[in-house]
């Protein structure tokens, strides 16, 4: 809820643990006052009364203090907003035009601050979601067209501290979401994507702290909700002030032309302050996503089987039926046919774009297999990659101009495919018809939506401002997903992009889970999942148990137990070639799946405590939901015969007693917290699941 000062120029937003305050000066400068622990309106006004420093020729009084630095005037920081009129004038000089709050019974507490520069209205939006602040900006133009060179979602200002440290998640294909921390130095640190999708290289998230540990200390985090190119810039200014500016688009070359009466809405750039260390910050992000972002997050995700690693492109109805029978026996709840079921798609060279079942492989279409899968008691899912086309496809032969391309230039192919232009109405309409037809023609419960290459030639020959393709393709994708979800409310969607190439708060607001990485090696996955969990909850993190030796990546041999426990930290799936699994393996897998179903509510909806990071020999995560606690521990390698350390648990009541479901033993919370739990792990690649239940006096 927003509290407003009497003169209507100072605002205070507060969540359960934090506050955020800002102020418009008598010169209509919008300055940041506070982001941190809860303060009172009087505190905010006291901060507002502090004068800004004097201007002098080499430093700006505004730099490092403004909520949304526009281009031009007495500023030297990176502008969040950069506008050019058609006659070439750049910059913004705004006047404050009032505020609105949506408090009260039905309001969600959104605060809107309106500024005007001639015919252009800039509205800054703020919405508290518990302790996460969602910020975004609306630009409305009533005058002649203007070019939006840059319109970031927000600039976040950190308090004055020494020695800031930056956490980020970096990666590449099959190695996504790896956490790194480094001291912040003077200048700008820019991360982003110039690829047209979120990218494997960084999740759009940063965290800043000075001395936080996993469970203690202040952490500031910012996460962008956008699935196209993006940029987040962390700047340490000459006076050591730190600001974080982020939004859609990868450079200043232009977002779009804003015509008369047109509106542009930026994506949300969300911010969180926590004093619970990195773990506390993650738990707050997870709760935020489960409550406000991910659709139906209180509905647990089923255990799935996916055929990709088992069959590659070599699929047939008969083989899928064989896999389905084994999956069903194992307790799998959702059977997904991956790539290769449609058009002439017998390899990655042809067929993308032609979304009708391959008549040789599925003579009766998908319905017979879907019915068979349903008959086995499982849901049925399919893989699609709607934004792409192989040049060797009926779609491309009919519409070579539907792809993104620059006239007179080579069309860059990756994996023998080109990217369709979803900013075009006719392309979206075609895809809508194909996908709606598919979902109506066979009982499909789940769609894995892939995006298997970056955009390169983002041209649009017939459009007067082709630059808008970078944003409008993403909006086209969102519109298509929204329309499909509305028409088929029972169908779940997974966001995939060659693994984790499209994971962000934007896509998560319209999908049910994401494919975390094409790397299904259970050891590598511990690191990927550790990074992923900094921001996103287990409820959306798909993880498969695949074959040993690992066929996809590294040939590593690992016990089934280790593969299962590693994958049980998220939404469990199985992706091995079950036709080659022996009876013993299948029977063991059945037990693991049954165990996962039991702990699933705690994993998918509980609070996550990262007990030990994956760098050491022993790593462990703990989930707590109500009276239930689950610990998943993985030992990579035991050295020198040394005893494996006990796991000091967290989030328990020291006064309560806990019964271990595995051993039947009872432990006092205080001892589990202080002395820890012995896991009995030993050797290499050992793993265990421990379930604890808090005993109530009547138990
Ligand atoms: C991507 C996905 C894989 C699989 C293949 C199919 O790489 O990440 O899981 O679906 O495409 O071509």
XYZ file of C-alpha atoms and ligand atoms in Angstrom:
711
model
C 0.000 0.000 0.000
C 1.260 3.497 -0.835
C 1.297 6.271 1.744
C 1.393 9.787 0.344
C 2.622 12.917 2.094
C 0.248 15.817 2.506
C 1.797 17.853 -0.255
C 1.456 14.837 -2.591
C 5.175 14.743 -3.399
C 6.570 11.977 -1.163
C 5.471 8.333 -1.364
C 6.148 5.383 0.867
C 5.415 1.795 -0.156
C 5.716 -0.924 2.453
C 5.652 -4.705 2.434
C 5.751 -7.011 5.458
C 9.468 -6.395 6.052
C 10.568 -3.619 3.732
C 9.819 -0.095 2.584
C 10.504 1.946 -0.493
C 10.265 5.741 -0.649
C 10.547 8.411 -3.323
C 9.984 12.107 -3.693
C 9.405 14.788 -6.322
C 11.387 17.958 -5.618
C 10.036 21.433 -6.234
C 11.973 21.336 -9.503
C 10.025 18.191 -10.497
C 13.051 15.955 -10.089
C 12.049 12.452 -9.018
C 14.537 11.316 -6.405
C 14.949 8.016 -4.651
C 14.824 8.148 -0.856
C 14.867 4.660 0.597
C 14.860 0.946 -0.168
C 15.410 -1.326 2.794
C 13.852 -2.115 6.171
C 10.460 -0.685 7.047
C 10.343 3.026 7.815
C 7.519 5.410 8.716
C 6.014 8.192 6.613
C 7.762 10.662 8.946
C 11.091 8.961 8.174
C 10.396 9.299 4.455
C 9.624 12.985 4.861
C 12.788 13.504 6.877
C 14.761 11.940 4.031
C 12.880 14.082 1.513
C 13.811 17.213 3.467
C 17.543 16.544 3.038
C 18.787 18.872 0.325
C 20.413 17.484 -2.784
C 24.064 18.477 -3.134
C 24.906 21.577 -5.120
C 25.535 21.318 -8.823
C 28.982 22.043 -10.102
C 30.395 21.855 -13.594
C 31.877 18.379 -13.356
C 29.322 16.440 -11.331
C 25.548 16.279 -11.445
C 23.502 16.672 -8.265
C 21.036 14.168 -9.725
C 23.362 11.345 -10.708
C 22.875 8.297 -8.543
C 19.788 9.759 -6.905
C 17.118 9.754 -9.587
C 14.418 7.123 -9.815
C 14.304 7.127 -13.581
C 17.085 9.160 -15.200
C 15.972 10.465 -18.559
C 18.331 11.524 -21.307
C 19.497 15.111 -21.455
C 20.067 17.984 -19.062
C 22.365 17.900 -16.049
C 23.035 14.164 -15.992
C 25.922 11.924 -16.949
C 24.545 8.505 -15.970
C 23.162 6.018 -18.432
C 19.646 7.203 -19.276
C 16.746 4.869 -18.620
C 14.709 6.768 -21.185
C 15.963 8.008 -24.511
C 13.551 9.553 -27.006
C 14.127 11.191 -30.395
C 11.540 13.250 -32.251
C 11.259 12.740 -35.993
C 12.963 16.088 -36.527
C 15.935 14.840 -34.542
C 15.595 16.347 -31.048
C 16.672 14.015 -28.303
C 16.028 13.835 -24.600
C 13.198 14.474 -22.171
C 12.419 17.452 -19.985
C 9.423 16.543 -17.908
C 7.025 18.202 -15.493
C 5.274 16.352 -12.697
C 1.643 15.778 -13.571
C 0.202 14.011 -10.529
C -0.117 10.582 -9.008
C -2.733 7.878 -8.480
C -2.906 4.981 -6.063
C -5.057 1.870 -6.365
C -5.460 1.254 -2.679
C -8.662 0.196 -1.022
C -10.787 -2.924 -1.159
C -10.086 -4.121 -4.665
C -6.934 -2.175 -5.445
C -3.610 -3.978 -5.460
C -1.760 -0.975 -4.105
C -0.320 0.169 -7.402
C 1.170 3.656 -7.355
C 1.394 5.622 -10.582
C 3.445 8.782 -10.983
C 2.750 10.791 -14.101
C 5.152 13.142 -15.839
C 4.671 15.084 -19.011
C 7.063 16.372 -21.642
C 4.920 18.160 -24.213
C 2.712 15.497 -25.776
C 4.567 12.577 -24.236
C 3.314 11.174 -20.932
C 5.684 9.030 -18.891
C 3.995 7.030 -16.135
C 6.071 5.190 -13.562
C 4.303 2.223 -11.980
C 5.096 0.708 -8.582
C 3.381 -2.310 -7.070
C 4.358 -4.081 -3.846
C 3.891 -7.829 -3.937
C 4.780 -8.660 -0.355
C 8.399 -7.473 -0.293
C 8.909 -7.620 -4.056
C 8.388 -4.294 -5.788
C 7.263 -4.520 -9.381
C 8.230 -1.510 -11.443
C 7.398 -0.686 -15.018
C 6.828 2.357 -17.208
C 4.110 3.377 -19.640
C 4.771 5.889 -22.409
C 1.848 7.484 -24.144
C 2.250 9.812 -27.073
C -0.397 12.304 -28.128
C 1.817 14.236 -30.499
C 3.574 13.405 -33.748
C 5.503 10.124 -33.829
C 8.607 9.843 -31.658
C 11.314 7.219 -31.737
C 11.879 5.288 -28.534
C 15.593 4.591 -28.542
C 15.529 3.167 -25.044
C 12.824 2.775 -22.457
C 14.063 0.826 -19.477
C 11.646 -0.557 -16.922
C 13.341 0.907 -13.871
C 16.476 2.225 -12.268
C 17.103 0.834 -8.789
C 19.191 2.828 -6.340
C 21.135 1.148 -3.556
C 22.005 2.785 -0.233
C 25.490 4.191 0.311
C 27.747 1.347 1.404
C 31.298 0.300 0.807
C 32.402 -2.816 -1.041
C 29.351 -3.932 -2.949
C 29.495 -7.433 -4.350
C 27.636 -8.574 -7.461
C 26.035 -11.998 -7.881
C 24.969 -13.130 -11.318
C 23.961 -16.310 -13.122
C 25.985 -17.003 -16.226
C 26.211 -19.897 -18.619
C 25.887 -21.277 -22.088
C 24.064 -24.182 -23.709
C 24.108 -27.225 -21.378
C 25.750 -25.181 -18.623
C 23.150 -22.595 -17.635
C 22.493 -20.671 -14.424
C 25.908 -20.910 -12.778
C 26.321 -18.551 -9.868
C 29.309 -16.214 -9.639
C 30.081 -13.471 -7.130
C 32.600 -10.719 -7.604
C 33.404 -7.352 -6.079
C 31.769 -4.472 -7.875
C 34.234 -1.913 -9.151
C 33.838 1.562 -10.596
C 32.147 1.848 -13.955
C 29.425 -0.210 -15.526
C 28.871 -3.939 -15.576
C 26.442 -4.812 -18.339
C 24.770 -8.175 -18.789
C 22.057 -9.037 -21.247
C 21.134 -10.794 -24.423
C 21.490 -9.632 -28.017
C 19.878 -12.834 -29.225
C 16.148 -12.170 -29.392
C 15.469 -14.545 -26.502
C 16.409 -14.457 -22.831
C 19.523 -16.496 -23.590
C 21.492 -19.257 -21.891
C 24.232 -16.779 -21.064
C 22.569 -14.976 -18.140
C 19.320 -15.219 -16.308
C 17.982 -11.639 -16.191
C 18.773 -11.240 -12.506
C 21.431 -9.637 -10.351
C 21.902 -9.512 -6.587
C 24.011 -7.073 -4.625
C 25.274 -7.388 -1.103
C 28.230 -6.262 0.956
C 28.662 -9.035 3.512
C 25.741 -11.428 3.249
C 25.992 -15.153 3.872
C 23.525 -17.827 2.897
C 21.293 -17.085 5.873
C 22.305 -13.642 7.084
C 22.711 -10.124 5.825
C 21.197 -7.672 3.399
C 20.668 -8.711 -0.210
C 19.217 -6.543 -2.966
C 17.953 -8.421 -6.009
C 16.472 -7.347 -9.340
C 14.847 -9.594 -11.942
C 13.454 -8.685 -15.324
C 10.274 -10.184 -16.776
C 11.167 -10.213 -20.456
C 11.818 -13.043 -22.904
C 13.590 -11.178 -25.700
C 16.836 -9.244 -25.894
C 17.485 -7.321 -22.709
C 20.056 -5.350 -20.824
C 20.774 -4.846 -17.151
C 23.482 -2.390 -16.229
C 24.966 -2.193 -12.739
C 26.804 1.088 -12.396
C 29.120 2.150 -9.614
C 29.314 5.903 -10.035
C 32.329 8.087 -9.223
C 31.011 8.783 -5.713
C 30.517 5.021 -5.212
C 26.740 5.201 -5.472
C 25.267 2.152 -7.183
C 22.326 2.023 -9.553
C 20.874 -0.839 -11.549
C 19.039 -0.030 -14.744
C 17.287 -2.653 -16.802
C 14.808 -3.269 -19.521
C 13.970 -4.754 -22.895
C 16.258 -4.382 -25.883
C 19.973 -4.816 -26.151
C 21.271 -1.374 -27.090
C 20.197 2.171 -27.808
C 19.613 1.730 -31.507
C 15.875 1.855 -31.166
C 12.948 -0.006 -29.696
C 10.118 1.304 -31.810
C 8.370 4.305 -33.293
C 5.623 5.536 -31.006
C 2.939 6.997 -33.261
C 0.191 9.422 -32.323
C -2.126 8.025 -29.628
C 0.117 4.988 -29.179
C 1.247 3.516 -25.875
C 4.328 1.483 -25.037
C 4.436 -0.524 -21.841
C 7.789 -1.806 -20.626
C 8.123 -5.230 -19.036
C 8.308 -5.473 -15.246
C 11.674 -5.134 -13.537
C 11.098 -6.483 -10.047
C 13.216 -5.673 -7.009
C 13.545 -7.321 -3.622
C 15.304 -6.291 -0.454
C 15.877 -8.985 2.124
C 17.902 -9.161 5.294
C 17.749 -12.948 5.389
C 20.903 -13.561 3.377
C 20.908 -15.219 -0.029
C 18.645 -17.990 1.248
C 16.091 -15.553 2.645
C 16.133 -13.593 -0.612
C 15.579 -16.778 -2.639
C 12.700 -17.878 -0.465
C 11.043 -14.474 -0.902
C 11.530 -14.648 -4.700
C 10.123 -18.180 -4.759
C 7.066 -17.240 -2.713
C 6.507 -14.202 -4.942
C 6.584 -16.312 -8.109
C 4.353 -19.018 -6.677
C 1.833 -16.443 -5.453
C 1.853 -13.792 -8.158
C 3.645 -14.968 -11.295
C 3.340 -18.662 -12.159
C -0.177 -19.742 -13.159
C -1.839 -22.291 -10.848
C 1.311 -22.684 -8.783
C -0.636 -24.356 -6.010
C -1.267 -27.264 -8.381
C 1.682 -29.669 -8.148
C 3.330 -30.646 -11.424
C 3.158 -34.285 -12.496
C 6.100 -36.658 -12.978
C 6.725 -36.764 -16.699
C 8.472 -39.002 -19.170
C 10.067 -37.377 -22.225
C 11.208 -39.402 -25.209
C 14.000 -37.125 -26.508
C 17.067 -38.779 -25.045
C 15.551 -42.228 -25.616
C 14.737 -41.944 -29.292
C 16.056 -38.685 -30.744
C 14.359 -38.213 -34.106
C 13.841 -41.919 -34.596
C 10.303 -42.108 -33.357
C 7.301 -44.209 -34.255
C 3.942 -44.791 -32.686
C 4.924 -48.337 -31.809
C 8.133 -47.330 -30.053
C 6.331 -44.585 -28.168
C 3.728 -47.106 -27.030
C 6.498 -49.329 -25.727
C 8.034 -46.482 -23.767
C 4.628 -45.403 -22.507
C 3.920 -48.862 -21.101
C 7.171 -48.861 -19.145
C 6.694 -45.257 -18.010
C 3.189 -46.010 -16.746
C 4.453 -49.025 -14.815
C 7.030 -46.786 -13.196
C 4.348 -44.418 -11.957
C 4.914 -41.632 -14.506
C 1.916 -39.309 -14.790
C 2.555 -37.423 -18.036
C 4.009 -38.914 -21.215
C 5.592 -36.430 -23.624
C 6.458 -37.133 -27.257
C 9.366 -34.869 -28.113
C 10.644 -33.674 -31.505
C 10.041 -35.713 -34.663
C 6.303 -36.491 -34.727
C 5.246 -33.941 -37.379
C 5.753 -33.026 -41.035
C 8.889 -34.406 -42.671
C 10.762 -34.097 -39.396
C 12.929 -37.198 -39.423
C 16.041 -35.124 -38.648
C 16.721 -31.490 -37.837
C 16.932 -30.726 -41.556
C 13.218 -30.611 -42.415
C 9.660 -30.198 -41.268
C 9.690 -27.352 -38.737
C 6.665 -25.218 -39.505
C 4.420 -28.070 -40.661
C 2.510 -28.929 -37.502
C 0.602 -31.950 -38.722
C 1.479 -35.479 -37.605
C 3.850 -37.347 -39.917
C 1.584 -39.836 -41.753
C 4.242 -42.584 -41.904
C 4.923 -42.359 -38.176
C 1.411 -41.621 -36.930
C -0.950 -42.865 -39.636
C -4.034 -42.099 -37.560
C -2.709 -38.778 -36.269
C -1.807 -38.279 -32.617
C -5.167 -39.244 -31.190
C -4.638 -43.019 -31.092
C -1.386 -42.606 -29.143
C -2.913 -39.938 -26.885
C -5.885 -42.218 -26.169
C -3.546 -45.122 -25.496
C -1.488 -42.993 -23.080
C -4.651 -41.845 -21.328
C -5.735 -45.483 -21.169
C -2.527 -46.192 -19.266
C -3.547 -43.537 -16.760
C -1.131 -40.826 -17.892
C -1.587 -37.392 -19.405
C -0.316 -36.828 -22.928
C 2.090 -34.101 -24.053
C 3.810 -32.981 -27.250
C 6.858 -30.945 -28.249
C 6.514 -27.965 -30.588
C 8.803 -25.204 -31.797
C 6.288 -22.810 -33.331
C 8.531 -19.784 -33.880
C 10.830 -21.657 -36.249
C 10.841 -22.998 -39.771
C 13.156 -25.281 -41.719
C 13.710 -23.979 -45.256
C 12.841 -27.548 -46.230
C 9.198 -27.302 -45.178
C 5.871 -26.656 -46.853
C 5.468 -23.513 -44.766
C 8.704 -21.954 -45.965
C 8.086 -22.934 -49.568
C 4.732 -21.136 -49.369
C 5.895 -18.112 -47.336
C 9.628 -17.434 -47.565
C 8.913 -13.848 -46.482
C 7.462 -14.903 -43.119
C 10.896 -15.228 -41.551
C 13.047 -12.517 -40.014
C 15.493 -11.455 -42.716
C 17.347 -8.486 -44.113
C 16.647 -7.906 -47.802
C 19.632 -8.705 -49.991
C 21.509 -10.457 -47.196
C 22.154 -14.103 -46.421
C 19.613 -15.738 -44.137
C 21.704 -17.167 -41.324
C 20.784 -20.752 -40.543
C 21.431 -22.460 -37.237
C 20.375 -26.077 -36.837
C 19.036 -25.707 -40.408
C 16.324 -23.350 -39.298
C 15.185 -19.741 -39.575
C 13.161 -17.655 -37.131
C 9.609 -16.690 -38.059
C 8.500 -13.109 -37.573
C 5.845 -13.296 -34.872
C 5.348 -9.556 -35.026
C 3.406 -10.255 -38.241
C -0.327 -10.783 -37.783
C -0.500 -13.394 -40.560
C 2.279 -15.482 -38.982
C 0.626 -15.417 -35.561
C -2.721 -16.274 -37.116
C -1.202 -19.245 -38.969
C 0.410 -20.505 -35.777
C -2.768 -19.990 -33.816
C -4.724 -22.091 -36.341
C -2.101 -24.846 -36.369
C -1.719 -25.056 -32.610
C -5.384 -24.595 -31.769
C -6.140 -27.324 -34.313
C -3.585 -29.621 -32.710
C -4.905 -29.075 -29.206
C -8.487 -29.507 -30.380
C -7.770 -32.534 -32.596
C -6.145 -34.780 -30.001
C -6.473 -34.878 -26.234
C -3.221 -33.043 -25.483
C -2.596 -32.053 -21.858
C 0.841 -30.510 -22.123
C 2.947 -28.608 -24.624
C 6.715 -28.267 -24.478
C 7.342 -25.011 -26.381
C 10.900 -24.866 -27.674
C 13.045 -22.141 -29.289
C 16.208 -23.680 -30.623
C 18.321 -20.880 -32.019
C 19.062 -17.210 -31.466
C 17.714 -14.479 -33.728
C 20.345 -13.067 -36.043
C 18.814 -11.292 -39.026
C 16.040 -9.391 -37.317
C 14.856 -7.608 -40.436
C 11.363 -6.975 -41.714
C 11.521 -5.603 -45.257
C 7.968 -4.288 -45.562
C 7.856 -2.532 -42.227
C 8.698 1.169 -41.956
C 10.421 0.572 -38.602
C 11.778 -3.003 -38.659
C 13.655 -2.401 -35.419
C 10.428 -3.027 -33.531
C 10.770 -6.683 -34.435
C 12.999 -7.220 -31.378
C 10.161 -6.334 -29.029
C 7.132 -7.157 -31.136
C 8.222 -10.738 -31.784
C 8.234 -11.296 -28.038
C 4.879 -9.589 -27.628
C 3.602 -11.800 -30.455
C 4.814 -14.880 -28.608
C 3.136 -13.705 -25.394
C -0.118 -12.975 -27.256
C -0.102 -16.417 -28.835
C 0.580 -18.175 -25.552
C -2.101 -16.124 -23.799
C -4.644 -16.911 -26.505
C -3.857 -20.628 -26.438
C -4.036 -20.749 -22.653
C -7.393 -18.970 -22.678
C -8.808 -21.340 -25.311
C -7.306 -24.476 -23.707
C -7.222 -23.732 -19.987
C -6.417 -27.330 -19.049
C -3.287 -27.545 -21.159
C 0.004 -26.927 -19.348
C 2.950 -25.280 -21.125
C 6.663 -25.672 -20.613
C 9.125 -23.019 -21.781
C 12.218 -24.522 -23.351
C 14.933 -22.994 -25.472
C 17.569 -25.615 -26.117
C 17.300 -26.188 -22.368
C 17.355 -23.018 -20.274
C 17.537 -20.357 -22.986
C 14.212 -18.763 -22.142
C 13.713 -18.549 -18.415
C 12.497 -15.266 -16.970
C 9.575 -13.825 -15.035
C 7.830 -12.844 -18.288
C 7.596 -16.328 -19.748
C 6.934 -17.790 -16.304
C 3.766 -15.728 -16.006
C 2.316 -17.746 -18.895
C 3.936 -21.174 -18.596
C 3.735 -23.852 -15.936
C 7.366 -24.918 -15.808
C 10.653 -24.519 -17.665
C 13.210 -26.913 -19.066
C 16.223 -26.069 -16.968
C 19.014 -27.381 -19.175
C 19.710 -29.949 -21.889
C 22.426 -31.124 -19.550
C 20.877 -34.005 -17.623
C 24.107 -35.185 -16.046
C 23.134 -35.437 -12.362
C 26.401 -33.994 -11.100
C 26.495 -30.949 -13.386
C 22.839 -30.440 -12.609
C 23.581 -29.794 -8.939
C 25.450 -26.624 -9.931
C 22.863 -25.556 -12.494
C 20.064 -26.103 -9.984
C 21.950 -24.264 -7.248
C 22.154 -21.207 -9.501
C 18.590 -21.540 -10.749
C 17.293 -21.689 -7.172
C 18.766 -18.271 -6.390
C 15.758 -16.833 -8.191
C 13.263 -19.471 -9.303
C 11.334 -22.045 -7.267
C 11.579 -25.843 -7.534
C 7.944 -25.802 -8.688
C 8.998 -24.698 -12.183
C 12.380 -26.438 -12.467
C 12.041 -29.536 -14.655
C 14.713 -32.199 -14.056
C 14.983 -35.606 -15.713
C 16.622 -38.840 -14.746
C 18.366 -40.132 -17.872
C 20.606 -43.031 -18.807
C 23.959 -43.980 -17.366
C 26.475 -43.626 -18.941
C 25.172 -40.150 -19.791
C 24.515 -40.427 -23.521
C 23.999 -36.750 -24.276
C 27.049 -35.059 -22.893
C 29.867 -36.733 -21.046
C 29.468 -40.502 -20.691
C 29.494 -40.228 -16.892
C 28.399 -43.357 -15.085
C 26.245 -42.670 -12.044
C 24.012 -44.798 -9.874
C 20.261 -44.540 -10.343
C 19.950 -43.412 -6.739
C 22.188 -40.375 -7.394
C 20.374 -39.519 -10.625
C 16.998 -39.621 -8.885
C 17.927 -37.632 -5.809
C 19.545 -34.941 -7.981
C 16.395 -34.674 -10.152
C 13.967 -34.834 -7.216
C 15.032 -31.310 -6.241
C 12.660 -29.951 -8.894
C 9.791 -31.209 -11.028
C 10.833 -34.823 -11.514
C 10.908 -36.324 -14.980
C 12.373 -39.430 -16.538
C 14.100 -39.191 -19.891
C 16.077 -42.391 -20.306
C 15.624 -45.120 -22.884
C 13.374 -47.303 -20.760
C 13.422 -50.025 -23.403
C 17.000 -50.710 -22.346
C 16.502 -50.526 -18.586
C 16.599 -53.891 -16.805
C 13.897 -55.194 -14.479
C 15.895 -54.280 -11.405
C 16.420 -50.706 -12.567
C 12.759 -50.336 -13.455
C 11.704 -51.647 -10.064
C 14.085 -49.300 -8.270
C 12.864 -46.381 -10.392
C 9.286 -47.210 -9.446
C 10.212 -46.819 -5.801
C 11.920 -43.486 -6.371
C 8.940 -42.148 -8.310
C 6.623 -43.236 -5.490
C 8.864 -41.520 -2.959
C 8.955 -38.357 -5.053
C 5.156 -38.247 -5.196
C 5.128 -38.384 -1.437
C 7.574 -35.537 -0.947
C 6.370 -33.535 -3.937
C 4.168 -31.022 -2.084
C 7.089 -30.179 0.196
C 9.564 -29.834 -2.695
C 7.264 -27.943 -5.040
C 5.574 -25.689 -2.487
C 7.918 -25.621 0.484
C 10.559 -23.157 1.615
C 13.994 -24.010 0.253
C 17.120 -23.963 2.413
C 20.392 -24.569 0.590
C 22.320 -26.404 3.279
C 25.548 -26.903 1.373
C 26.486 -25.634 -2.084
C 27.580 -28.102 -4.766
C 31.237 -27.010 -4.804
C 32.136 -29.160 -1.810
C 32.057 -32.943 -1.729
C 28.677 -32.948 -0.026
C 25.773 -30.815 -1.177
C 22.277 -30.690 0.234
C 18.993 -28.855 -0.025
C 16.165 -28.854 2.488
C 12.490 -28.042 1.951
C 10.049 -27.162 4.711
C 6.280 -27.118 4.381
C 4.209 -27.015 7.550
C 5.278 -29.938 9.725
C 7.085 -31.728 6.906
C 10.750 -31.438 6.092
C 12.645 -33.119 3.260
C 16.405 -33.211 2.849
C 18.052 -34.219 -0.424
C 21.756 -34.847 0.030
C 24.295 -35.741 -2.652
C 27.860 -36.818 -1.979
C 30.082 -36.344 -5.002
C 33.195 -37.984 -3.648
C 34.447 -38.913 -0.221
C 38.149 -38.188 0.321
C 40.758 -39.736 2.640
C 38.114 -41.857 4.335
C 37.053 -38.790 6.259
C 33.613 -38.831 7.834
C 30.970 -37.057 5.802
C 29.876 -33.927 7.678
C 26.524 -33.842 9.425
C 23.951 -31.537 7.829
C 22.885 -28.687 10.064
C 19.222 -28.226 9.200
C 17.379 -24.928 9.073
C 13.865 -23.594 9.347
C 12.933 -25.977 12.192
C 11.450 -25.273 15.601
C 14.208 -25.844 18.182
C 11.611 -26.741 20.796
C 9.880 -29.370 18.674
C 10.755 -33.019 18.087
C 11.038 -34.469 14.615
C 10.552 -38.051 13.590
C 12.721 -39.365 10.805
C 10.563 -41.370 8.419
C 13.553 -43.328 7.160
C 14.832 -44.601 10.492
C 11.921 -44.050 12.850
C 14.256 -42.132 15.157
C 13.186 -38.936 16.871
C 15.383 -35.830 17.051
C 15.004 -32.544 18.876
C 14.832 -29.530 16.563
C 17.516 -27.765 18.591
C 19.952 -30.632 17.951
C 19.155 -30.863 14.236
C 19.748 -27.117 13.963
C 22.914 -27.044 16.002
C 24.591 -30.433 15.643
C 23.005 -31.591 12.438
C 21.807 -34.790 10.875
C 24.082 -37.668 9.900
C 23.247 -38.940 6.449
C 25.227 -42.179 6.294
C 26.515 -41.243 2.837
C 29.826 -42.694 1.685
C 32.015 -43.314 -1.332
C 31.342 -41.662 -4.684
C 28.073 -40.395 -6.080
C 25.999 -41.463 -3.127
C 22.704 -39.769 -2.336
C 19.860 -39.920 0.132
C 16.397 -38.546 0.818
C 15.520 -37.904 4.463
C 11.955 -37.123 5.508
C 11.265 -35.587 8.887
C 7.918 -34.836 10.451
C 7.396 -32.518 13.363
C 5.672 -34.306 16.203
C 2.713 -32.576 17.779
C 1.836 -33.284 21.399
C -1.081 -35.473 20.337
C 1.089 -37.647 18.005
C 15.990 -28.819 -27.640
C 15.432 -29.243 -26.301
C 15.552 -30.729 -26.145
C 14.815 -31.403 -27.273
C 15.355 -30.937 -28.618
C 14.526 -31.487 -29.753
O 17.366 -28.997 -27.687
O 16.068 -28.560 -25.260
O 15.021 -31.123 -24.902
O 13.447 -31.114 -27.174
O 15.353 -29.528 -28.693
O 14.968 -31.075 -30.983
